[in-house]
Protein backbone atom coordinates (compact mmCIF):
# COMPACT_ATOMS: atom_id res chain seq x y z
CA UNK A 1 0.00 0.00 0.00
CA UNK A 2 2.90 2.38 0.76
CA UNK A 3 4.22 1.76 -2.75
CA UNK A 4 0.80 2.69 -4.18
CA UNK A 5 0.67 5.82 -2.03
CA UNK A 6 4.11 6.81 -3.27
CA UNK A 7 3.13 6.12 -6.90
CA UNK A 8 -0.04 8.20 -6.67
CA UNK A 9 1.73 11.07 -4.88
CA UNK A 10 4.41 11.17 -7.58
CA UNK A 11 1.80 11.04 -10.34
CA UNK A 12 -0.22 13.92 -8.89
CA UNK A 13 2.92 15.99 -8.23
CA UNK A 14 3.88 15.58 -11.91
CA UNK A 15 0.30 16.43 -12.91
CA UNK A 16 0.41 19.73 -10.97
CA UNK A 17 3.83 20.60 -12.33
CA UNK A 18 2.73 19.78 -15.91
CA UNK A 19 -0.39 21.92 -15.57
CA UNK A 20 1.74 24.93 -14.60
CA UNK A 21 3.65 24.65 -17.91
CA UNK A 22 1.14 23.54 -20.55
CA UNK A 23 -2.27 25.07 -21.25
CA UNK A 24 -5.13 22.64 -21.80
CA UNK A 25 -6.16 21.81 -25.38
CA UNK A 26 -9.43 23.76 -25.26
CA UNK A 27 -7.74 26.97 -24.05
CA UNK A 28 -4.94 26.73 -26.63
CA UNK A 29 -7.47 26.12 -29.42
CA UNK A 30 -9.54 29.12 -28.34
CA UNK A 31 -6.51 31.42 -28.17
CA UNK A 32 -5.52 30.28 -31.68
CA UNK A 33 -9.05 30.98 -32.92
CA UNK A 34 -9.02 34.47 -31.36
CA UNK A 35 -5.61 35.24 -32.83
CA UNK A 36 -6.84 34.26 -36.32
CA UNK A 37 -9.97 36.40 -35.95
CA UNK A 38 -8.20 39.47 -34.56
CA UNK A 39 -8.12 42.50 -36.86
CA UNK A 40 -5.96 44.84 -34.76
CA UNK A 41 -2.19 44.52 -35.46
CA UNK A 42 -1.39 45.41 -31.83
CA UNK A 43 -3.76 42.73 -30.49
CA UNK A 44 -2.30 40.19 -32.95
CA UNK A 45 1.19 41.07 -31.69
CA UNK A 46 0.02 40.36 -28.14
CA UNK A 47 -1.34 36.94 -29.16
CA UNK A 48 2.01 36.27 -30.85
CA UNK A 49 3.74 37.10 -27.55
CA UNK A 50 1.36 34.74 -25.71
CA UNK A 51 2.24 31.87 -28.06
CA UNK A 52 5.97 32.66 -27.81
CA UNK A 53 5.53 32.56 -24.04
CA UNK A 54 3.95 29.10 -24.32
CA UNK A 55 6.77 27.85 -26.58
CA UNK A 56 9.41 29.10 -24.16
CA UNK A 57 7.68 27.58 -21.14
CA UNK A 58 7.75 24.19 -22.88
CA UNK A 59 11.30 24.61 -24.18
CA UNK A 60 12.73 25.79 -20.85
CA UNK A 61 10.50 23.51 -18.76
CA UNK A 62 9.21 26.43 -16.68
CA UNK A 63 5.78 27.60 -15.51
CA UNK A 64 4.09 29.68 -18.16
CA UNK A 65 3.28 32.52 -15.74
CA UNK A 66 5.16 33.77 -12.67
CA UNK A 67 1.99 33.59 -10.57
CA UNK A 68 1.46 29.87 -10.19
CA UNK A 69 -1.39 30.67 -7.84
CA UNK A 70 -2.82 28.73 -4.95
CA UNK A 71 -3.61 25.13 -5.77
CA UNK A 72 -7.25 24.10 -5.78
CA UNK A 73 -8.44 20.53 -6.37
CA UNK A 74 -11.89 19.46 -7.46
CA UNK A 75 -12.22 15.72 -6.91
CA UNK A 76 -14.89 13.40 -8.24
CA UNK A 77 -13.89 10.58 -5.94
CA UNK A 78 -15.05 7.03 -6.61
CA UNK A 79 -16.30 5.73 -3.28
CA UNK A 80 -14.39 2.46 -3.85
CA UNK A 81 -11.11 4.11 -4.90
CA UNK A 82 -8.46 2.11 -2.99
CA UNK A 83 -6.55 5.12 -1.59
CA UNK A 84 -9.57 7.28 -0.84
CA UNK A 85 -8.90 7.54 2.89
CA UNK A 86 -5.33 8.75 2.24
CA UNK A 87 -6.15 11.08 -0.63
CA UNK A 88 -6.19 14.34 1.31
CA UNK A 89 -2.65 13.74 2.61
CA UNK A 90 -1.52 12.60 -0.84
CA UNK A 91 -2.79 15.80 -2.48
CA UNK A 92 -1.04 17.95 0.12
CA UNK A 93 2.25 16.06 -0.28
CA UNK A 94 1.96 16.29 -4.08
CA UNK A 95 1.66 20.10 -3.83
CA UNK A 96 4.79 20.27 -1.67
CA UNK A 97 6.74 18.20 -4.20
CA UNK A 98 5.45 20.14 -7.21
CA UNK A 99 6.42 23.41 -5.50
CA UNK A 100 10.03 22.21 -5.49
CA UNK A 101 10.12 20.44 -8.83
CA UNK A 102 8.07 22.70 -11.13
CA UNK A 103 9.07 25.03 -9.38
CA UNK A 104 5.91 26.83 -8.24
CA UNK A 105 6.05 30.21 -6.55
CA UNK A 106 5.25 29.80 -2.84
CA UNK A 107 2.03 31.76 -2.44
CA UNK A 108 0.48 30.41 0.79
CA UNK A 109 0.63 33.18 3.37
CA UNK A 110 -0.93 32.81 6.85
CA UNK A 111 -3.93 35.09 7.06
CA UNK A 112 -2.83 37.39 9.90
CA UNK A 113 0.87 36.99 10.56
CA UNK A 114 1.61 36.82 6.81
CA UNK A 115 4.21 34.10 7.23
CA UNK A 116 4.73 32.27 3.94
CA UNK A 117 4.75 28.50 4.46
CA UNK A 118 7.19 28.21 1.56
CA UNK A 119 5.55 25.08 0.16
CA UNK A 120 2.08 26.24 -0.99
CA UNK A 121 0.31 24.45 1.84
CA UNK A 122 -1.36 25.77 4.98
CA UNK A 123 -4.73 25.93 6.66
CA UNK A 124 -7.34 24.68 4.13
CA UNK A 125 -4.64 24.84 1.45
CA UNK A 126 -4.56 23.19 -1.01
CA UNK A 127 -8.30 23.76 -1.20
CA UNK A 128 -10.10 20.49 -1.92
CA UNK A 129 -13.66 20.24 -3.21
CA UNK A 130 -15.02 16.69 -2.83
CA UNK A 131 -17.75 15.06 -4.83
CA UNK A 132 -18.28 11.36 -4.05
CA UNK A 133 -19.35 9.29 -7.07
CA UNK A 134 -19.99 5.58 -7.46
CA UNK A 135 -17.03 3.56 -8.76
CA UNK A 136 -13.37 2.73 -8.24
CA UNK A 137 -11.66 5.58 -10.09
CA UNK A 138 -10.95 9.25 -9.63
CA UNK A 139 -11.46 12.30 -11.78
CA UNK A 140 -9.26 15.07 -10.51
CA UNK A 141 -9.19 18.68 -11.63
CA UNK A 142 -6.28 20.84 -10.57
CA UNK A 143 -6.67 24.57 -10.86
CA UNK A 144 -3.84 27.04 -10.36
CA UNK A 145 -5.79 30.01 -9.10
CA UNK A 146 -3.83 33.24 -9.58
CA UNK A 147 -3.98 36.33 -7.38
CA UNK A 148 -5.20 38.52 -10.24
CA UNK A 149 -7.69 36.17 -11.86
CA UNK A 150 -10.04 33.72 -10.19
CA UNK A 151 -9.08 34.35 -6.54
CA UNK A 152 -10.56 37.87 -6.44
CA UNK A 153 -14.03 36.61 -7.31
CA UNK A 154 -17.28 38.26 -6.40
CA UNK A 155 -20.55 37.14 -4.89
CA UNK A 156 -23.70 39.03 -4.05
CA UNK A 157 -27.25 38.16 -3.04
CA UNK A 158 -29.74 40.33 -4.87
CA UNK A 159 -33.46 40.49 -4.31
CA UNK A 160 -35.69 38.83 -6.91
CA UNK A 161 -37.06 42.31 -7.66
CA UNK A 162 -33.57 43.48 -8.68
CA UNK A 163 -33.25 40.17 -10.51
CA UNK A 164 -31.45 39.34 -13.71
CA UNK A 165 -30.90 42.95 -14.89
CA UNK A 166 -28.98 43.83 -11.71
CA UNK A 167 -27.01 40.58 -11.99
CA UNK A 168 -26.02 41.37 -15.57
CA UNK A 169 -25.08 44.91 -14.64
CA UNK A 170 -22.84 43.58 -11.85
CA UNK A 171 -21.15 41.14 -14.26
CA UNK A 172 -20.47 43.84 -16.86
CA UNK A 173 -19.32 46.33 -14.23
CA UNK A 174 -16.91 43.85 -12.64
CA UNK A 175 -15.51 42.53 -15.90
CA UNK A 176 -14.98 45.99 -17.36
CA UNK A 177 -13.22 47.29 -14.22
CA UNK A 178 -11.67 44.97 -11.65
CA UNK A 179 -11.50 41.91 -13.87
CA UNK A 180 -8.87 43.63 -15.96
CA UNK A 181 -6.54 42.71 -13.08
CA UNK A 182 -6.67 39.34 -14.78
CA UNK A 183 -4.84 39.20 -18.12
CA UNK A 184 -7.45 39.04 -20.93
CA UNK A 185 -8.90 37.39 -22.92
CA UNK A 186 -10.89 36.14 -19.95
CA UNK A 187 -12.93 33.08 -19.14
CA UNK A 188 -16.03 34.19 -17.26
CA UNK A 189 -17.70 31.88 -14.74
CA UNK A 190 -21.14 32.94 -13.57
CA UNK A 191 -22.86 31.08 -10.73
CA UNK A 192 -26.53 31.59 -9.94
CA UNK A 193 -28.31 30.20 -6.92
CA UNK A 194 -29.84 30.79 -3.54
CA UNK A 195 -26.94 32.06 -1.42
CA UNK A 196 -23.58 33.80 -1.66
CA UNK A 197 -21.71 30.54 -1.03
CA UNK A 198 -23.57 28.38 -3.57
CA UNK A 199 -23.34 31.05 -6.27
CA UNK A 200 -19.61 31.60 -5.64
CA UNK A 201 -18.89 27.87 -5.77
CA UNK A 202 -20.89 27.40 -8.96
CA UNK A 203 -19.07 30.30 -10.60
CA UNK A 204 -15.75 28.55 -9.91
CA UNK A 205 -17.11 25.22 -11.16
CA UNK A 206 -18.18 27.01 -14.35
CA UNK A 207 -14.48 27.70 -14.99
CA UNK A 208 -13.75 23.96 -14.92
CA UNK A 209 -15.96 23.25 -17.93
CA UNK A 210 -14.03 22.92 -21.19
CA UNK A 211 -14.34 25.89 -23.56
CA UNK A 212 -16.67 24.96 -26.39
CA UNK A 213 -19.05 23.05 -24.11
CA UNK A 214 -22.27 24.93 -23.47
CA UNK A 215 -24.65 24.69 -20.53
CA UNK A 216 -27.40 22.74 -22.37
CA UNK A 217 -30.11 24.72 -20.56
CA UNK A 218 -28.61 28.15 -21.26
CA UNK A 219 -26.63 28.08 -24.51
CA UNK A 220 -28.14 31.27 -25.95
CA UNK A 221 -27.70 33.24 -22.75
CA UNK A 222 -24.02 32.28 -22.51
CA UNK A 223 -23.52 33.33 -26.13
CA UNK A 224 -25.34 36.65 -25.71
CA UNK A 225 -23.28 37.68 -22.67
CA UNK A 226 -20.14 36.62 -24.50
CA UNK A 227 -21.03 38.82 -27.47
CA UNK A 228 -21.89 41.74 -25.16
CA UNK A 229 -18.59 41.49 -23.28
CA UNK A 230 -16.66 41.27 -26.54
CA UNK A 231 -18.30 44.48 -27.70
CA UNK A 232 -16.60 46.31 -24.78
CA UNK A 233 -13.39 45.77 -26.79
CA UNK A 234 -11.02 45.01 -23.88
CA UNK A 235 -8.81 42.88 -26.13
CA UNK A 236 -5.79 40.77 -25.17
CA UNK A 237 -3.86 42.24 -22.21
CA UNK A 238 -6.57 44.91 -21.95
CA UNK A 239 -5.02 46.93 -24.80
CA UNK A 240 -8.17 46.80 -26.96
CA UNK A 241 -9.09 44.28 -29.63
CA UNK A 242 -11.96 42.21 -30.95
CA UNK A 243 -12.34 39.78 -28.04
CA UNK A 244 -12.56 40.43 -24.31
CA UNK A 245 -13.44 36.88 -23.40
CA UNK A 246 -12.63 33.32 -24.41
CA UNK A 247 -16.07 32.21 -23.23
CA UNK A 248 -18.85 32.77 -20.71
CA UNK A 249 -19.95 29.74 -18.68
CA UNK A 250 -23.02 29.77 -16.45
CA UNK A 251 -23.94 27.18 -13.82
CA UNK A 252 -27.25 27.57 -12.05
CA UNK A 253 -28.96 26.02 -9.02
CA UNK A 254 -32.51 26.52 -7.85
CA UNK A 255 -33.04 29.54 -5.60
CA UNK A 256 -35.20 30.45 -2.66
CA UNK A 257 -38.17 32.61 -3.73
CA UNK A 258 -36.71 35.47 -1.65
CA UNK A 259 -33.13 35.39 -3.01
CA UNK A 260 -31.30 35.83 -6.32
CA UNK A 261 -27.62 35.08 -5.75
CA UNK A 262 -24.85 35.85 -8.22
CA UNK A 263 -21.26 34.61 -8.15
CA UNK A 264 -18.50 35.63 -10.56
CA UNK A 265 -15.12 33.98 -11.08
CA UNK A 266 -12.72 35.09 -13.78
CA UNK A 267 -10.03 33.03 -15.48
CA UNK A 268 -7.20 34.64 -17.46
CA UNK A 269 -5.66 33.57 -20.78
CA UNK A 270 -3.25 31.41 -18.74
CA UNK A 271 -6.14 29.26 -17.59
CA UNK A 272 -4.23 26.44 -15.92
CA UNK A 273 -7.02 23.96 -15.32
CA UNK A 274 -6.18 20.34 -15.96
CA UNK A 275 -8.20 17.14 -15.66
CA UNK A 276 -6.87 13.64 -15.07
CA UNK A 277 -8.68 10.32 -14.75
CA UNK A 278 -7.01 7.78 -12.49
CA UNK A 279 -8.07 4.15 -12.26
CA UNK A 280 -8.06 1.87 -9.21
CA UNK A 281 -4.83 0.35 -10.58
CA UNK A 282 -3.34 3.90 -10.81
CA UNK A 283 -3.26 4.03 -14.61
CA UNK A 284 -4.12 7.49 -15.84
CA UNK A 285 -5.47 9.47 -18.78
CA UNK A 286 -5.02 13.22 -19.20
CA UNK A 287 -8.44 14.40 -20.37
CA UNK A 288 -7.51 18.08 -20.71
CA UNK A 289 -4.28 17.52 -22.68
CA UNK A 290 -4.97 14.73 -25.16
CA UNK A 291 -2.04 12.50 -26.11
CA UNK A 292 0.27 13.96 -23.43
CA UNK A 293 1.96 11.88 -20.75
CA UNK A 294 3.36 12.80 -17.36
S1 LIG B 1 -3.84 37.08 -14.54
FE1 LIG B 1 -3.12 35.07 -15.26
S2 LIG B 1 -1.55 35.49 -16.82
FE2 LIG B 1 -1.93 37.40 -15.66
S3 LIG B 1 -0.34 37.37 -14.06
FE3 LIG B 1 -2.20 36.46 -13.17
S4 LIG B 1 -2.01 34.24 -13.50
FE4 LIG B 1 -0.53 35.25 -14.85
XYZ file of C-alpha atoms and ligand atoms in Angstrom:
302
model
C 0.000 0.000 0.000
C 2.898 2.379 0.763
C 4.216 1.760 -2.746
C 0.804 2.688 -4.178
C 0.667 5.818 -2.035
C 4.110 6.812 -3.268
C 3.134 6.115 -6.900
C -0.036 8.199 -6.665
C 1.733 11.072 -4.876
C 4.412 11.166 -7.580
C 1.797 11.039 -10.340
C -0.224 13.916 -8.895
C 2.920 15.987 -8.231
C 3.877 15.577 -11.908
C 0.305 16.427 -12.910
C 0.411 19.728 -10.969
C 3.830 20.602 -12.327
C 2.732 19.784 -15.909
C -0.390 21.918 -15.574
C 1.737 24.929 -14.599
C 3.650 24.647 -17.905
C 1.138 23.540 -20.550
C -2.266 25.067 -21.255
C -5.130 22.636 -21.795
C -6.159 21.813 -25.381
C -9.427 23.763 -25.256
C -7.745 26.973 -24.053
C -4.944 26.728 -26.631
C -7.466 26.119 -29.417
C -9.539 29.119 -28.335
C -6.508 31.418 -28.174
C -5.516 30.275 -31.679
C -9.046 30.984 -32.921
C -9.024 34.468 -31.361
C -5.606 35.236 -32.829
C -6.842 34.256 -36.320
C -9.969 36.402 -35.950
C -8.204 39.470 -34.562
C -8.117 42.496 -36.858
C -5.958 44.842 -34.760
C -2.185 44.520 -35.457
C -1.393 45.407 -31.832
C -3.758 42.727 -30.494
C -2.296 40.191 -32.948
C 1.193 41.068 -31.686
C 0.021 40.356 -28.137
C -1.343 36.942 -29.159
C 2.014 36.267 -30.847
C 3.741 37.095 -27.548
C 1.365 34.740 -25.713
C 2.237 31.869 -28.056
C 5.966 32.656 -27.806
C 5.535 32.559 -24.036
C 3.949 29.096 -24.321
C 6.765 27.851 -26.584
C 9.411 29.099 -24.163
C 7.678 27.577 -21.143
C 7.753 24.189 -22.882
C 11.301 24.614 -24.179
C 12.729 25.794 -20.851
C 10.499 23.513 -18.761
C 9.207 26.432 -16.682
C 5.784 27.599 -15.507
C 4.087 29.680 -18.159
C 3.280 32.516 -15.738
C 5.162 33.775 -12.673
C 1.994 33.594 -10.569
C 1.464 29.870 -10.189
C -1.390 30.665 -7.835
C -2.816 28.728 -4.953
C -3.614 25.131 -5.770
C -7.252 24.099 -5.784
C -8.437 20.534 -6.373
C -11.892 19.463 -7.459
C -12.219 15.719 -6.912
C -14.887 13.401 -8.244
C -13.889 10.578 -5.937
C -15.045 7.027 -6.608
C -16.305 5.731 -3.281
C -14.392 2.460 -3.853
C -11.114 4.106 -4.902
C -8.464 2.114 -2.989
C -6.545 5.119 -1.589
C -9.569 7.278 -0.840
C -8.901 7.542 2.895
C -5.333 8.746 2.236
C -6.145 11.076 -0.631
C -6.185 14.344 1.311
C -2.649 13.744 2.607
C -1.519 12.599 -0.839
C -2.791 15.800 -2.478
C -1.039 17.945 0.120
C 2.252 16.062 -0.278
C 1.955 16.294 -4.076
C 1.658 20.098 -3.830
C 4.793 20.274 -1.666
C 6.740 18.196 -4.204
C 5.450 20.141 -7.214
C 6.416 23.406 -5.500
C 10.032 22.214 -5.491
C 10.123 20.436 -8.828
C 8.069 22.704 -11.132
C 9.066 25.029 -9.382
C 5.914 26.834 -8.241
C 6.047 30.211 -6.549
C 5.252 29.796 -2.844
C 2.031 31.763 -2.436
C 0.480 30.405 0.793
C 0.629 33.176 3.373
C -0.925 32.810 6.853
C -3.932 35.090 7.060
C -2.834 37.391 9.901
C 0.870 36.995 10.559
C 1.612 36.816 6.809
C 4.206 34.100 7.229
C 4.735 32.272 3.940
C 4.751 28.496 4.463
C 7.189 28.211 1.558
C 5.546 25.081 0.159
C 2.077 26.240 -0.990
C 0.310 24.452 1.840
C -1.362 25.774 4.977
C -4.728 25.927 6.658
C -7.337 24.684 4.129
C -4.638 24.838 1.447
C -4.556 23.192 -1.006
C -8.299 23.761 -1.197
C -10.103 20.493 -1.921
C -13.664 20.242 -3.208
C -15.017 16.687 -2.827
C -17.754 15.065 -4.835
C -18.284 11.361 -4.050
C -19.353 9.292 -7.067
C -19.988 5.582 -7.464
C -17.026 3.559 -8.757
C -13.373 2.728 -8.238
C -11.659 5.576 -10.092
C -10.954 9.247 -9.631
C -11.459 12.303 -11.775
C -9.256 15.073 -10.506
C -9.194 18.679 -11.627
C -6.284 20.836 -10.574
C -6.675 24.569 -10.863
C -3.836 27.038 -10.360
C -5.789 30.008 -9.101
C -3.831 33.236 -9.577
C -3.982 36.326 -7.380
C -5.201 38.518 -10.244
C -7.687 36.171 -11.856
C -10.044 33.718 -10.195
C -9.078 34.350 -6.544
C -10.558 37.872 -6.437
C -14.030 36.609 -7.309
C -17.285 38.264 -6.402
C -20.550 37.145 -4.892
C -23.699 39.033 -4.051
C -27.249 38.160 -3.044
C -29.744 40.327 -4.874
C -33.462 40.490 -4.314
C -35.693 38.829 -6.910
C -37.059 42.309 -7.662
C -33.575 43.478 -8.684
C -33.252 40.166 -10.506
C -31.451 39.344 -13.714
C -30.896 42.950 -14.889
C -28.984 43.828 -11.712
C -27.011 40.581 -11.992
C -26.021 41.372 -15.569
C -25.079 44.913 -14.637
C -22.840 43.582 -11.850
C -21.155 41.141 -14.258
C -20.468 43.840 -16.862
C -19.322 46.332 -14.234
C -16.908 43.847 -12.645
C -15.513 42.528 -15.902
C -14.984 45.986 -17.356
C -13.224 47.295 -14.224
C -11.672 44.966 -11.651
C -11.498 41.907 -13.872
C -8.872 43.628 -15.962
C -6.544 42.710 -13.085
C -6.668 39.336 -14.781
C -4.844 39.200 -18.116
C -7.452 39.037 -20.931
C -8.903 37.388 -22.920
C -10.894 36.136 -19.951
C -12.935 33.079 -19.138
C -16.034 34.194 -17.260
C -17.697 31.877 -14.745
C -21.145 32.940 -13.567
C -22.856 31.078 -10.725
C -26.534 31.590 -9.942
C -28.314 30.198 -6.915
C -29.841 30.787 -3.537
C -26.944 32.057 -1.416
C -23.578 33.798 -1.658
C -21.707 30.540 -1.034
C -23.566 28.377 -3.570
C -23.342 31.053 -6.274
C -19.610 31.595 -5.641
C -18.894 27.870 -5.768
C -20.886 27.395 -8.959
C -19.067 30.296 -10.598
C -15.752 28.547 -9.906
C -17.113 25.220 -11.161
C -18.181 27.010 -14.350
C -14.483 27.697 -14.994
C -13.748 23.963 -14.923
C -15.963 23.246 -17.929
C -14.035 22.924 -21.191
C -14.341 25.892 -23.557
C -16.673 24.956 -26.394
C -19.053 23.047 -24.114
C -22.268 24.929 -23.466
C -24.649 24.689 -20.535
C -27.396 22.742 -22.366
C -30.105 24.717 -20.556
C -28.610 28.154 -21.259
C -26.630 28.078 -24.511
C -28.137 31.270 -25.952
C -27.698 33.240 -22.749
C -24.022 32.282 -22.512
C -23.523 33.326 -26.128
C -25.343 36.652 -25.708
C -23.278 37.676 -22.673
C -20.135 36.616 -24.498
C -21.028 38.821 -27.471
C -21.891 41.739 -25.156
C -18.592 41.494 -23.282
C -16.661 41.266 -26.543
C -18.301 44.483 -27.700
C -16.598 46.305 -24.780
C -13.391 45.770 -26.789
C -11.025 45.015 -23.878
C -8.814 42.878 -26.131
C -5.791 40.767 -25.168
C -3.859 42.239 -22.211
C -6.567 44.913 -21.946
C -5.023 46.931 -24.796
C -8.172 46.796 -26.960
C -9.088 44.281 -29.629
C -11.961 42.215 -30.947
C -12.343 39.783 -28.043
C -12.560 40.435 -24.313
C -13.441 36.876 -23.399
C -12.632 33.321 -24.407
C -16.073 32.212 -23.229
C -18.853 32.766 -20.706
C -19.951 29.742 -18.684
C -23.015 29.775 -16.448
C -23.939 27.182 -13.819
C -27.253 27.569 -12.054
C -28.964 26.024 -9.024
C -32.510 26.522 -7.847
C -33.039 29.539 -5.599
C -35.204 30.447 -2.656
C -38.167 32.614 -3.727
C -36.709 35.474 -1.653
C -33.131 35.391 -3.010
C -31.305 35.826 -6.320
C -27.624 35.077 -5.753
C -24.846 35.848 -8.221
C -21.265 34.606 -8.147
C -18.498 35.634 -10.557
C -15.118 33.981 -11.084
C -12.722 35.085 -13.785
C -10.030 33.026 -15.477
C -7.201 34.638 -17.458
C -5.661 33.572 -20.784
C -3.249 31.408 -18.740
C -6.140 29.258 -17.587
C -4.232 26.439 -15.925
C -7.017 23.955 -15.321
C -6.184 20.338 -15.960
C -8.203 17.142 -15.656
C -6.868 13.641 -15.071
C -8.683 10.324 -14.752
C -7.008 7.778 -12.486
C -8.066 4.146 -12.260
C -8.064 1.874 -9.207
C -4.834 0.353 -10.582
C -3.339 3.900 -10.814
C -3.258 4.025 -14.608
C -4.115 7.492 -15.840
C -5.466 9.474 -18.785
C -5.021 13.219 -19.200
C -8.441 14.402 -20.372
C -7.511 18.076 -20.715
C -4.279 17.518 -22.684
C -4.968 14.725 -25.165
C -2.035 12.503 -26.110
C 0.272 13.963 -23.432
C 1.961 11.877 -20.753
C 3.364 12.795 -17.361
S -3.840 37.079 -14.536
Fe -3.123 35.069 -15.256
S -1.547 35.491 -16.823
Fe -1.926 37.396 -15.658
S -0.341 37.371 -14.063
Fe -2.196 36.464 -13.166
S -2.014 34.243 -13.503
Fe -0.528 35.253 -14.847
